[in-house]
XYZ file of C-alpha atoms in Angstrom:
771
model
C -5.335 -24.827 21.461
C -6.228 -23.192 18.222
C -5.637 -19.578 17.667
C -9.362 -19.817 17.200
C -9.250 -20.051 20.961
C -10.594 -23.542 21.505
C -7.420 -25.244 22.544
C -7.587 -27.584 19.595
C -5.366 -28.105 16.535
C -2.977 -25.528 17.859
C 0.211 -27.512 17.454
C 1.155 -27.898 13.835
C 4.798 -27.673 14.870
C 4.578 -30.950 16.691
C 3.750 -32.897 13.554
C 4.851 -30.534 10.848
C 1.290 -29.842 9.852
C 0.286 -26.840 7.854
C -0.549 -23.940 10.078
C -3.585 -23.353 7.950
C -5.051 -26.452 9.501
C -4.976 -24.824 12.899
C -4.319 -21.467 14.363
C -1.061 -21.620 16.156
C 1.473 -18.832 16.109
C 3.703 -20.991 13.968
C 6.718 -18.739 13.636
C 8.888 -21.351 12.010
C 6.310 -21.899 9.307
C 5.874 -18.241 8.335
C 7.449 -18.463 4.857
C 5.178 -21.373 4.000
C 2.140 -19.468 5.224
C 3.158 -16.428 3.207
C 3.375 -18.594 0.109
C -0.027 -20.118 0.779
C -1.618 -16.747 1.388
C 0.034 -15.166 -1.624
C -1.351 -17.985 -3.738
C -4.787 -17.746 -2.175
C -4.916 -14.016 -2.746
C -4.196 -14.436 -6.406
C -6.883 -15.888 -8.659
C -9.249 -16.549 -5.780
C -9.669 -12.935 -4.836
C -9.307 -11.425 -8.304
C -8.162 -8.045 -7.117
C -7.464 -7.192 -10.693
C -3.719 -6.890 -10.737
C -2.653 -7.098 -14.357
C 0.633 -8.063 -15.965
C 2.109 -4.588 -15.641
C 0.011 -3.381 -12.728
C 2.051 -4.770 -9.867
C 5.226 -3.102 -11.064
C 8.280 -4.340 -9.291
C 6.316 -6.912 -7.322
C 8.361 -9.547 -9.107
C 12.070 -9.787 -8.619
C 14.228 -7.495 -10.715
C 17.218 -9.789 -10.324
C 17.177 -10.701 -14.034
C 16.105 -7.269 -15.245
C 17.969 -4.198 -16.405
C 16.964 -1.152 -14.386
C 16.927 2.551 -15.238
C 15.781 5.674 -13.511
C 13.740 7.750 -15.970
C 13.219 11.345 -14.853
C 10.361 13.327 -16.316
C 7.643 10.662 -16.038
C 4.659 12.324 -14.396
C 1.561 10.466 -15.584
C 0.231 7.310 -17.194
C 0.556 8.778 -20.686
C 4.327 9.070 -20.178
C 4.557 5.421 -19.132
C 2.374 4.241 -22.020
C 4.469 6.166 -24.556
C 7.714 4.659 -23.244
C 6.242 1.161 -23.108
C 4.902 1.391 -26.668
C 8.258 2.616 -27.963
C 10.283 -0.115 -26.248
C 7.962 -3.031 -26.940
C 8.818 -2.770 -30.651
C 12.522 -3.355 -30.059
C 13.876 -6.906 -30.485
C 15.108 -8.656 -27.371
C 12.986 -6.509 -25.021
C 10.421 -8.199 -22.752
C 8.716 -7.960 -19.354
C 8.601 -4.156 -19.268
C 7.700 -2.760 -15.852
C 7.362 0.989 -15.389
C 6.846 2.749 -12.060
C 5.776 6.383 -12.209
C 6.065 6.634 -8.438
C 9.679 5.451 -8.421
C 10.505 6.994 -11.818
C 11.994 3.649 -12.793
C 11.951 1.293 -15.771
C 12.799 -2.396 -15.525
C 12.899 -4.803 -18.444
C 14.474 -8.055 -19.481
C 16.960 -7.295 -22.248
C 18.785 -9.597 -24.646
C 21.775 -7.403 -25.482
C 22.633 -9.642 -28.428
C 19.592 -8.165 -30.174
C 19.373 -4.679 -28.655
C 22.059 -2.826 -26.719
C 21.314 -0.988 -23.485
C 22.556 2.186 -25.140
C 19.800 1.811 -27.752
C 17.202 1.710 -24.983
C 18.648 4.865 -23.449
C 18.764 6.599 -26.835
C 15.131 5.749 -27.548
C 14.011 7.037 -24.146
C 16.054 10.211 -24.637
C 14.394 10.864 -27.991
C 11.013 10.751 -26.253
C 12.089 13.627 -24.007
C 13.027 11.740 -20.838
C 16.360 11.332 -19.071
C 17.407 7.707 -18.396
C 20.226 6.683 -16.045
C 21.270 3.091 -15.369
C 20.661 1.741 -11.857
C 22.102 -1.213 -10.016
C 19.383 -3.665 -8.944
C 21.315 -4.243 -5.716
C 20.949 -0.591 -4.695
C 18.925 0.190 -1.535
C 15.203 -0.514 -1.692
C 14.401 3.177 -1.455
C 14.214 4.374 -5.057
C 16.151 7.517 -6.094
C 12.854 9.377 -6.523
C 12.218 8.815 -2.798
C 15.777 9.008 -1.425
C 16.710 12.255 -3.128
C 15.272 15.702 -2.471
C 13.103 16.861 -5.384
C 14.694 19.188 -7.943
C 13.101 22.648 -8.013
C 10.683 22.938 -10.936
C 12.561 25.862 -12.520
C 15.710 23.722 -12.728
C 13.973 20.981 -14.679
C 13.785 20.877 -18.488
C 10.010 21.337 -18.467
C 10.306 24.267 -16.094
C 12.951 25.960 -18.213
C 10.824 25.490 -21.327
C 7.826 27.070 -19.583
C 9.945 30.062 -18.501
C 11.387 30.490 -22.008
C 7.951 30.177 -23.587
C 6.447 32.710 -21.188
C 9.358 35.081 -21.743
C 8.969 34.855 -25.521
C 5.227 35.575 -25.314
C 5.834 38.564 -23.036
C 8.619 39.821 -25.306
C 6.376 39.484 -28.352
C 3.633 41.505 -26.646
C 6.037 44.255 -25.596
C 7.692 44.396 -29.016
C 4.278 44.473 -30.686
C 3.391 47.578 -28.680
C 6.567 49.339 -29.742
C 6.638 48.105 -33.356
C 3.215 46.741 -34.388
C 4.540 45.345 -37.676
C 6.662 42.871 -35.668
C 3.632 41.589 -33.773
C 2.906 38.518 -35.921
C 6.530 37.603 -36.796
C 7.517 37.656 -33.130
C 4.573 35.479 -32.086
C 5.376 33.075 -34.928
C 8.967 32.903 -33.710
C 7.803 32.427 -30.108
C 5.487 29.606 -31.185
C 8.129 27.809 -33.225
C 10.889 28.110 -30.616
C 8.696 26.966 -27.718
C 6.945 24.241 -29.715
C 10.120 22.764 -31.209
C 10.958 20.475 -28.204
C 7.302 19.413 -28.001
C 7.197 18.604 -31.721
C 10.467 16.706 -31.503
C 9.002 14.467 -28.769
C 5.771 14.061 -30.745
C 7.506 12.879 -33.920
C 9.855 10.624 -31.932
C 6.827 9.008 -30.289
C 5.123 8.621 -33.653
C 8.187 6.911 -35.151
C 8.272 4.635 -32.101
C 4.674 3.563 -32.704
C 2.758 5.976 -30.445
C 1.285 8.630 -32.789
C -1.627 9.693 -30.594
C 0.087 11.571 -27.781
C -0.697 14.916 -26.178
C 2.514 16.275 -27.737
C 1.227 15.325 -31.198
C -2.126 17.000 -30.562
C -0.293 20.117 -29.447
C 1.999 20.079 -32.490
C -0.929 19.731 -34.896
C -2.788 22.546 -33.144
C 0.193 24.931 -33.281
C 0.953 24.189 -36.944
C -2.710 24.614 -37.832
C -3.009 27.867 -35.910
C 0.043 29.289 -37.660
C -1.370 28.122 -41.017
C -4.591 30.076 -40.523
C -2.787 33.143 -39.153
C -3.558 32.747 -35.430
C 0.068 33.182 -34.351
C -0.704 34.937 -31.068
C -3.016 32.185 -29.915
C -0.528 29.520 -31.040
C 2.146 31.038 -28.803
C -0.223 31.248 -25.827
C -1.319 27.652 -26.386
C 2.295 26.438 -26.228
C 2.965 28.493 -23.092
C -0.120 27.184 -21.272
C 0.756 23.632 -22.311
C 4.239 24.048 -20.838
C 2.736 25.402 -17.614
C 0.459 22.361 -17.428
C 3.445 20.042 -17.868
C 5.244 21.779 -15.007
C 2.204 21.511 -12.742
C 1.924 17.797 -13.482
C 5.530 17.355 -12.426
C 5.016 19.345 -9.233
C 1.922 17.290 -8.411
C 3.793 14.013 -8.966
C 6.614 15.190 -6.694
C 4.111 16.250 -4.047
C 2.493 12.812 -4.150
C 5.911 11.223 -3.587
C 6.513 13.441 -0.572
C 4.380 11.217 1.660
C 6.655 8.259 0.966
C 9.769 10.447 1.144
C 8.757 11.460 4.682
C 8.906 7.785 5.698
C 12.337 7.371 4.138
C 13.588 10.478 5.919
C 13.015 8.796 9.292
C 16.196 6.769 8.826
C 19.306 8.809 9.728
C 22.029 9.279 7.140
C 24.924 8.746 9.572
C 25.631 5.860 11.941
C 28.249 5.527 14.676
C 30.036 2.260 13.879
C 32.201 0.555 16.506
C 35.399 -0.931 15.053
C 38.063 -2.373 17.379
C 36.761 -0.328 20.280
C 36.717 2.946 18.335
C 33.706 4.834 17.026
C 33.621 6.002 13.405
C 30.957 7.892 11.502
C 29.746 5.965 8.453
C 26.799 6.135 6.101
C 23.844 4.248 7.568
C 23.160 2.780 4.110
C 26.489 0.906 4.237
C 25.859 -0.921 7.518
C 26.165 -4.695 7.209
C 24.504 -7.442 9.214
C 26.485 -8.258 12.358
C 28.188 -4.868 12.759
C 27.892 -3.033 16.081
C 26.695 0.561 16.232
C 26.386 3.086 19.047
C 23.167 5.070 19.434
C 23.363 8.129 21.698
C 20.396 9.532 23.638
C 18.224 11.600 21.304
C 19.580 9.943 18.140
C 17.505 8.010 15.654
C 18.418 4.344 15.417
C 20.152 3.743 12.043
C 19.270 0.076 11.446
C 17.005 -2.769 12.477
C 18.851 -4.857 15.032
C 19.179 -6.204 18.566
C 20.387 -4.400 21.689
C 23.594 -5.953 23.052
C 24.504 -3.363 25.676
C 22.687 -0.636 27.603
C 19.302 0.120 29.139
C 17.083 2.807 27.649
C 13.603 3.635 26.390
C 12.905 3.993 22.680
C 10.142 5.991 21.022
C 8.697 3.598 18.406
C 5.742 5.759 17.410
C 6.960 5.939 13.805
C 6.692 2.149 13.508
C 4.097 0.960 16.036
C 2.099 4.134 16.659
C 2.495 3.724 20.435
C 3.083 7.088 22.085
C 4.693 5.598 25.217
C 8.417 4.780 24.730
C 9.313 1.122 25.172
C 11.961 -0.104 27.587
C 14.902 -1.728 25.832
C 17.340 -4.143 27.443
C 19.978 -6.458 25.971
C 18.190 -8.844 23.636
C 15.419 -6.370 22.708
C 14.689 -5.751 19.040
C 14.875 -2.178 17.715
C 13.882 -0.619 14.395
C 15.565 1.917 12.141
C 14.052 5.397 12.400
C 12.927 5.072 16.028
C 14.347 7.468 18.646
C 16.550 6.480 21.575
C 15.635 8.449 24.720
C 17.400 7.888 28.009
C 20.859 6.391 27.630
C 23.333 5.135 25.056
C 22.656 1.758 23.439
C 24.874 -0.576 21.496
C 23.112 -2.749 18.993
C 24.038 -5.433 16.496
C 22.694 -4.780 13.000
C 20.132 -7.408 12.050
C 19.052 -6.208 8.603
C 20.754 -4.346 5.787
C 19.486 -0.874 4.905
C 17.513 -2.103 1.904
C 15.670 -4.662 4.054
C 14.847 -2.720 7.214
C 11.254 -2.204 8.303
C 10.881 1.298 6.845
C 12.460 0.285 3.520
C 10.032 -2.623 3.232
C 7.080 -0.375 4.048
C 8.188 2.182 1.461
C 8.676 -0.528 -1.163
C 5.212 -1.919 -0.496
C 3.610 1.517 -0.752
C 5.455 2.254 -3.995
C 4.324 -1.040 -5.468
C 0.773 -0.326 -4.317
C 0.786 3.065 -6.027
C 1.800 1.368 -9.269
C -0.997 -1.223 -9.011
C -3.892 0.091 -11.059
C -7.459 0.184 -9.810
C -10.196 -1.260 -12.061
C -11.493 2.265 -12.691
C -8.017 3.388 -13.756
C -7.605 0.433 -16.112
C -10.967 1.228 -17.694
C -9.981 4.872 -18.208
C -6.662 3.799 -19.733
C -8.460 1.573 -22.228
C -11.002 4.309 -22.894
C -8.306 6.945 -23.522
C -6.539 4.738 -26.074
C -9.738 4.713 -28.143
C -10.705 8.254 -27.220
C -7.564 9.938 -28.609
C -7.964 8.689 -32.210
C -11.683 9.469 -31.991
C -10.978 13.093 -30.999
C -8.445 13.484 -33.822
C -10.996 12.146 -36.320
C -13.810 14.310 -34.913
C -11.625 17.426 -35.058
C -10.786 16.682 -38.687
C -14.475 16.303 -39.528
C -15.360 19.575 -37.753
C -12.607 21.356 -39.698
C -13.485 19.885 -43.101
C -17.169 18.980 -43.378
C -18.852 22.410 -42.787
C -16.782 24.134 -45.521
C -17.261 21.219 -47.933
C -20.928 20.543 -47.328
C -22.300 23.904 -46.192
C -19.887 26.408 -47.719
C -18.490 27.450 -44.341
C -15.395 29.575 -43.969
C -12.304 27.341 -44.063
C -10.290 29.478 -41.649
C -13.090 29.622 -39.125
C -13.816 25.876 -39.135
C -10.167 24.830 -39.130
C -9.745 27.083 -36.089
C -12.693 25.384 -34.354
C -11.366 21.950 -35.279
C -7.998 22.802 -33.750
C -9.649 24.107 -30.599
C -11.671 20.886 -30.379
C -8.423 18.935 -30.727
C -7.009 20.680 -27.661
C -10.218 20.410 -25.661
C -10.271 16.675 -26.341
C -6.919 16.052 -24.647
C -7.605 13.385 -21.959
C -4.869 14.449 -19.508
C -7.225 15.448 -16.684
C -9.277 12.289 -17.158
C -6.266 9.974 -17.244
C -4.701 11.490 -14.111
C -7.990 11.595 -12.155
C -7.648 8.089 -10.685
C -3.885 7.594 -10.148
C -3.480 11.019 -8.538
C -6.187 10.237 -5.980
C -4.931 6.695 -5.342
C -1.304 7.817 -4.909
C -2.265 10.579 -2.462
C -4.523 8.230 -0.525
C -1.910 5.482 -0.243
C 0.698 7.974 0.971
C -1.708 9.337 3.602
C -2.522 5.789 4.700
C 1.166 4.854 5.006
C 1.843 7.826 7.276
C -1.054 6.629 9.469
C 0.392 3.095 9.590
C -2.118 1.639 7.129
C -0.670 -0.347 4.228
C -2.992 -0.902 1.264
C -1.787 -2.956 -1.680
C -2.999 -0.857 -4.567
C -5.997 0.811 -6.104
C -7.907 -2.445 -6.604
C -7.879 -3.058 -2.845
C -8.862 0.568 -2.251
C -11.938 0.162 -4.456
C -12.852 -3.097 -2.717
C -12.511 -1.490 0.723
C -14.833 1.334 -0.256
C -17.546 -1.201 -1.082
C -17.206 -3.272 2.120
C -20.540 -4.023 3.834
C -19.401 -6.392 6.601
C -16.202 -6.936 8.578
C -15.359 -10.227 10.265
C -12.854 -10.211 13.113
C -10.756 -12.964 14.598
C -10.826 -12.677 18.396
C -7.466 -13.501 19.950
C -4.832 -10.920 19.072
C -7.268 -8.913 16.980
C -10.165 -7.762 19.140
C -8.249 -8.836 22.246
C -4.671 -8.095 23.256
C -3.556 -11.628 22.458
C -1.816 -11.954 25.828
C -4.104 -14.170 27.936
C -3.317 -14.919 31.564
C -4.335 -17.823 33.778
C -7.023 -16.656 36.220
C -8.261 -19.922 37.763
C -6.877 -23.424 38.318
C -9.432 -25.913 39.691
C -8.359 -29.386 40.756
C -10.924 -32.162 40.251
C -8.345 -34.737 41.363
C -5.193 -33.916 43.350
C -4.159 -30.275 43.855
C -3.873 -27.166 41.706
C -0.076 -27.290 41.424
C -0.150 -30.848 40.072
C -2.808 -29.903 37.512
C -0.899 -26.832 36.331
C 2.437 -28.691 36.130
C 0.914 -31.516 34.079
C -0.790 -29.086 31.676
C 2.422 -27.072 31.301
C 4.402 -30.227 30.511
C 2.342 -30.752 27.368
C 1.922 -27.069 26.499
C 5.673 -26.342 26.404
C 5.633 -27.756 22.861
C 3.248 -25.006 21.672
C 3.797 -21.354 20.843
C 0.099 -20.467 21.046
C -0.753 -17.572 23.399
C -2.936 -19.745 25.649
C -0.251 -22.416 25.902
C 2.364 -19.755 26.627
C 0.126 -18.349 29.386
C -0.183 -21.752 31.073
C 3.585 -22.311 30.908
C 4.257 -18.787 32.177
C 1.943 -19.320 35.176
C 3.657 -22.620 36.019
C 7.075 -20.992 35.849
C 5.898 -18.014 37.893
C 4.628 -20.376 40.584
C 8.029 -22.053 40.676
C 6.701 -25.472 39.678
C 9.245 -28.098 38.712
C 9.263 -28.877 34.998
C 7.905 -32.333 34.196
C 9.058 -34.191 31.104
C 6.379 -35.012 28.537
C 6.867 -37.730 25.929
C 5.202 -38.389 22.582
C 3.724 -34.896 22.506
C 1.565 -34.358 19.431
C -1.242 -32.175 18.194
C -4.681 -33.717 17.913
C -5.807 -31.827 14.793
C -8.682 -29.503 15.503
C -9.040 -30.640 19.106
C -6.075 -30.151 21.388
C -2.725 -31.456 22.561
C -1.800 -34.933 23.771
C 1.239 -36.550 25.330
C 2.508 -38.933 27.976
C 3.401 -37.546 31.420
C 4.786 -39.849 34.122
C 3.529 -42.840 32.153
C -0.041 -41.522 31.889
C -1.820 -40.416 28.697
C -2.614 -36.713 29.033
C -4.887 -34.530 26.887
C -5.272 -30.758 27.173
C -8.081 -29.070 25.234
C -11.430 -27.337 25.233
C -14.246 -28.939 27.238
C -16.207 -30.133 24.198
C -13.135 -31.969 22.876
C -12.186 -33.276 26.318
C -15.462 -35.247 26.290
C -13.888 -37.517 23.662
C -11.245 -38.461 26.239
C -13.168 -38.548 29.513
C -16.636 -37.777 30.930
C -17.199 -34.569 32.899
C -18.933 -34.627 36.248
C -21.828 -32.322 37.048
C -19.568 -30.289 39.330
C -16.997 -29.906 36.552
C -19.668 -28.927 34.021
C -21.062 -26.359 36.477
C -17.621 -24.832 37.076
C -16.969 -24.682 33.341
C -20.314 -22.952 32.727
C -19.603 -20.406 35.458
C -16.125 -19.572 34.173
C -17.233 -19.372 30.545
C -20.076 -17.103 31.581
C -17.433 -14.701 32.891
C -15.930 -14.544 29.378
C -13.027 -16.817 30.210
C -11.514 -19.495 28.010
C -11.583 -22.875 29.731
C -9.140 -25.754 29.236
C -9.711 -29.241 30.649
C -6.795 -31.464 31.676
C -7.430 -35.190 31.193
C -5.157 -37.911 32.555
C -5.688 -41.653 32.189
C -9.218 -41.152 30.798
C -10.211 -38.991 33.792
C -10.819 -35.239 33.905
C -8.450 -34.115 36.670
C -8.533 -30.321 36.429
C -9.728 -27.120 34.847
C -7.641 -24.087 33.822
C -9.370 -20.787 33.008
C -7.719 -17.946 31.103
C -8.789 -14.424 30.216
C -7.648 -12.331 27.276
C -8.640 -8.694 27.758
C -10.208 -6.803 24.812
C -8.065 -4.082 23.255
C -8.882 -0.660 24.725
C -10.273 0.627 21.414
C -12.214 -2.478 20.344
C -15.654 -1.424 21.601
C -15.359 2.080 20.122
C -14.102 0.648 16.837
C -17.081 -1.708 16.580
C -19.453 1.186 17.285
C -17.783 3.276 14.583
C -18.171 0.491 12.023
C -21.865 0.268 12.845
C -22.158 4.039 12.413
C -20.659 3.607 8.935
C -23.420 1.135 8.097
C -21.097 -1.884 8.265
C -22.021 -5.144 9.958
C -19.251 -6.343 12.326
C -19.033 -10.001 13.314
C -16.594 -11.904 15.516
C -15.481 -15.402 14.514
C -13.898 -17.335 17.369
C -13.003 -20.894 18.197
C -13.759 -20.162 21.831
C -16.744 -21.701 23.595
C -20.150 -20.158 23.035
C -20.551 -18.697 26.527
C -17.106 -17.073 26.572
C -17.576 -15.822 23.006
C -20.980 -14.426 23.877
C -19.582 -12.652 26.954
C -16.841 -10.953 24.908
C -19.294 -10.192 22.105
C -21.784 -8.613 24.484
C -19.081 -6.473 26.082
C -17.960 -5.221 22.664
C -21.398 -5.004 21.094
C -20.597 -7.389 18.238
C -22.394 -10.350 16.708
C -20.542 -13.570 17.548
C -20.057 -16.994 15.981
C -18.193 -19.307 18.361
C -16.649 -22.787 18.494
C -15.271 -22.387 14.979
C -12.283 -24.197 13.534
C -10.139 -22.412 10.925
C -11.985 -24.243 8.162
C -15.310 -23.157 9.681
C -14.199 -19.522 9.615
C -13.218 -19.788 5.978
C -16.528 -21.442 5.099
C -18.462 -18.720 6.950
C -16.559 -16.001 5.086
C -17.184 -17.711 1.732
C -20.895 -18.024 2.498
C -21.179 -14.356 3.525
C -19.138 -13.249 0.483
C -21.887 -14.582 -1.786
C -24.319 -11.938 -0.543
C -22.233 -9.055 0.871
C -18.825 -7.476 0.325
C -16.845 -8.666 3.330
C -13.436 -7.966 4.843
C -11.654 -10.302 7.242
C -9.349 -8.967 9.968
C -6.855 -11.371 11.489
C -3.237 -11.647 12.542
C -2.035 -12.371 9.017
C -0.298 -15.599 10.021
C -2.819 -18.132 11.272
C -6.012 -16.840 9.703
C -4.868 -17.586 6.150
C -7.942 -19.517 4.928
C -10.428 -16.886 6.143
C -8.277 -13.962 4.983
C -8.019 -15.520 1.539
C -11.765 -16.165 1.341
C -12.730 -12.532 2.013
C -12.973 -9.799 -0.587
C -10.280 -7.969 1.403
C -7.903 -9.558 3.907
C -6.603 -7.173 6.575
C -3.667 -8.186 8.779
C -3.068 -6.994 12.307
C 0.416 -7.084 13.788
C 3.153 -4.480 13.770
C 4.575 -5.110 10.364
C 5.491 -8.815 10.601
C 6.905 -10.043 7.312
C 3.980 -12.422 6.785
C 1.407 -9.724 7.502
C 3.061 -7.231 5.179
C 3.614 -9.635 2.301
C 0.468 -11.742 2.414
C -2.536 -9.575 3.213
C -4.325 -7.039 1.016
C -3.917 -4.451 3.761
C -2.058 -4.294 7.060
C -2.584 -2.267 10.241
C 0.919 -1.587 11.541
C -0.217 0.137 14.715
C -2.399 -2.746 15.938
C -5.390 -0.449 16.432
C -8.811 -1.963 15.811
C -10.067 1.573 15.167
C -7.841 1.654 12.078
C -10.219 -0.758 10.333
C -12.876 1.952 10.281
C -10.228 4.531 9.341
C -9.212 2.330 6.418
C -12.769 2.115 5.132
C -13.414 5.825 5.645
C -10.268 6.668 3.674
C -11.262 4.262 0.889
C -14.722 5.812 0.649
C -13.246 9.316 0.626
C -10.830 8.245 -2.107
C -13.578 6.855 -4.335
C -15.631 10.033 -3.770
C -12.558 12.054 -4.748
C -12.144 9.966 -7.909
C -15.791 10.515 -8.859
C -15.315 14.262 -8.338
C -12.192 14.211 -10.514
C -13.913 12.359 -13.328
C -16.860 14.768 -13.131
C -14.490 17.766 -13.309
C -12.570 16.311 -16.264
C -15.602 15.277 -18.299
C -17.701 18.273 -17.273
C -15.120 20.799 -18.455
C -14.596 18.919 -21.701
C -18.309 18.643 -22.377
C -18.883 22.340 -21.672
C -16.022 23.648 -23.782
C -16.610 21.145 -26.552
C -20.011 22.722 -27.117
C -18.741 26.299 -26.807
C -15.877 25.509 -29.199
C -18.106 24.041 -31.908
C -20.464 27.027 -31.784
C -17.460 29.393 -31.878
C -17.866 30.907 -28.410
C -14.355 29.917 -27.267
C -11.013 29.751 -29.061
C -7.663 28.041 -28.935
C -6.203 29.653 -25.846
C -9.397 29.051 -23.860
C -9.338 25.422 -25.007
C -5.807 24.800 -23.742
C -6.540 26.814 -20.592
C -9.563 24.596 -19.951
C -7.486 21.471 -20.474
C -4.641 22.695 -18.260
C -7.101 24.044 -15.720
C -8.883 20.706 -15.598
C -5.611 18.898 -14.980
C -4.670 21.347 -12.237
C -8.086 21.146 -10.558
C -8.083 17.346 -10.645
C -4.553 17.210 -9.220
C -5.240 19.715 -6.448
C -8.425 17.881 -5.513
C -6.516 14.586 -5.332
C -3.750 16.136 -3.208
C -6.344 17.015 -0.549
C -6.252 13.341 0.418
C -2.657 13.715 1.646
C -4.033 15.582 4.647
C -6.980 13.256 5.283
C -5.733 12.168 8.716
C -4.013 15.429 9.701
C -6.877 16.520 11.943
C -6.894 13.171 13.728
C -3.128 13.296 14.317
C -3.487 16.733 15.832
C -6.259 15.558 18.135
C -4.126 12.593 19.252
C -1.104 14.804 19.764
C 1.046 12.678 17.457
């Protein structure tokens, strides 16, 4: 009974086979499947993750970890990386702007940790050592953001603005102090910027925005433009503050997830209840959860009956009934009565912590467009410096132009050329989009996957558990020999060795009917075909009709019954005993309530949906017709993978499966999307995961990806358009220094605000759903 629905090769457990060879829900084999899928999704898919792009995807067990406050954009990370790469004994540098963290492998015999901290401090950032065993939620997410006016950049902006205002007021009262006061304002406000610029230059990163600013201020003072120099510094400081605010706002989406977990837990110790920090709970401890409280840890109910609102994890609006033995998740809300639960996962490993960690890693994974812009900006900065020098020098030398005038224009060009808005255009949009997706229950592993999703032209779906509920039930038992109870008992005897949904349904029906359990011997999977064993001394085979023909002929009556049942959209299983077909079992797996609408929405987006199923052609066609989807039936797992590979040669295709048993097909697609409420395999192996098990979220995922790429194109157009416009006006002398820096800061602000719009992409839909 494959997960491909044909009742074949569905028992890898029985022989220890790889679950990729069949499609069983092989829970015991999940780590192996995750490893296979992680490998398959590497070179084969070429999602473009570079050495530093999947920051913190590798273990930090051997790394030294710091929190570095003040990192707001890619330029900050590049400056720090360049400075540290030159130090002996430093390797494997991984920087996360989202987490505000730095991890590196350090040989302290060559370079001390204090030297690292000193170097980072000289660049204008604040490092603090972290313990790699700390909770998975990074400090940038766990802690409330510091108000901008309490940060160093905010204080510098306030001081700079105050000095400019003071200089203006003093100039009105005593005009002769006008220039000296503006010179003083420029020097005082620019001093921290210049200090960072020269520190970066000594560390091997001379072409930074701080250096451009320092050159511009010094040049402006040299030619007597003190007032404009002071304004330039002030506007630059304002831009730095806005970048920091934007970065904090982008983190807020992840912070909202972290805030779901309560800070306090009620721990039971020797029959007494004590309040403790939820972050300190250990596996095996018992906690009390009162009605209305949020559950503080992932665990298992050991006492009490209640309903729990799991909307934050599963997206289901109806609370779920919990009884002893039920699993519960941190951050969900207990409703009716008190529950006692045993902690099953530490705080750093609970479901929400893992989701947050995955989203943070995804935000640090660069999209191809972002990597191109990074490479472009590294060449662009020296080019702008050289062009500005030529504009300042060549007209006076070759055409007798005024030195003051052309130096002024060269300095303005230097400021206009700053690539801040361009560099932030992609990561700002990607970070906002990933945060919005996470709040909707959509996990996307980075910008590369986002770009791939936006280009998707076809989506292939597995059937069982994806387009259907994955909980089939026995609807018909037909006896060809003997009676129905004997047929069902014999089939259940073999199927008890399987964890596949169809097998579980047959066993459940036998138990519900009160049938005595029969012992089956020598039970084994027949790869790709079904399940075999010995029952009461007779060789028994259970599998799809086309495979049953290898074991016994089917009478005309049996073939007619099979055709009728399959025509009703049912999955049919034939029971063979002693080379004779003795019975037929029919099962039905209902489509998910939103499947038909989701398929229609994909078609409206211009995407071709297709269902790949191992079920028989008639049953597959019946389901396909009901959902309005093209169908390919009677497919083994290898057939699905081959179909995906063939389609991938001509169209951009995504595969949607359960993330456990559809490994070959998921790995063969341009994007693999896992269904299933956050199972470890689904979260760790696929390119994207739909935590809420809604088929409609596939279309939502693609719509968000397309909106994100449109937002990125708008950002790039804004950044380059403003630079192109003011570059021309600067060279012809129509705009000056303060307009140049205002244009640069304005471009950065516009790009950031445009990207932040994506945070509210699904807000209208949540309101309409009442969630």
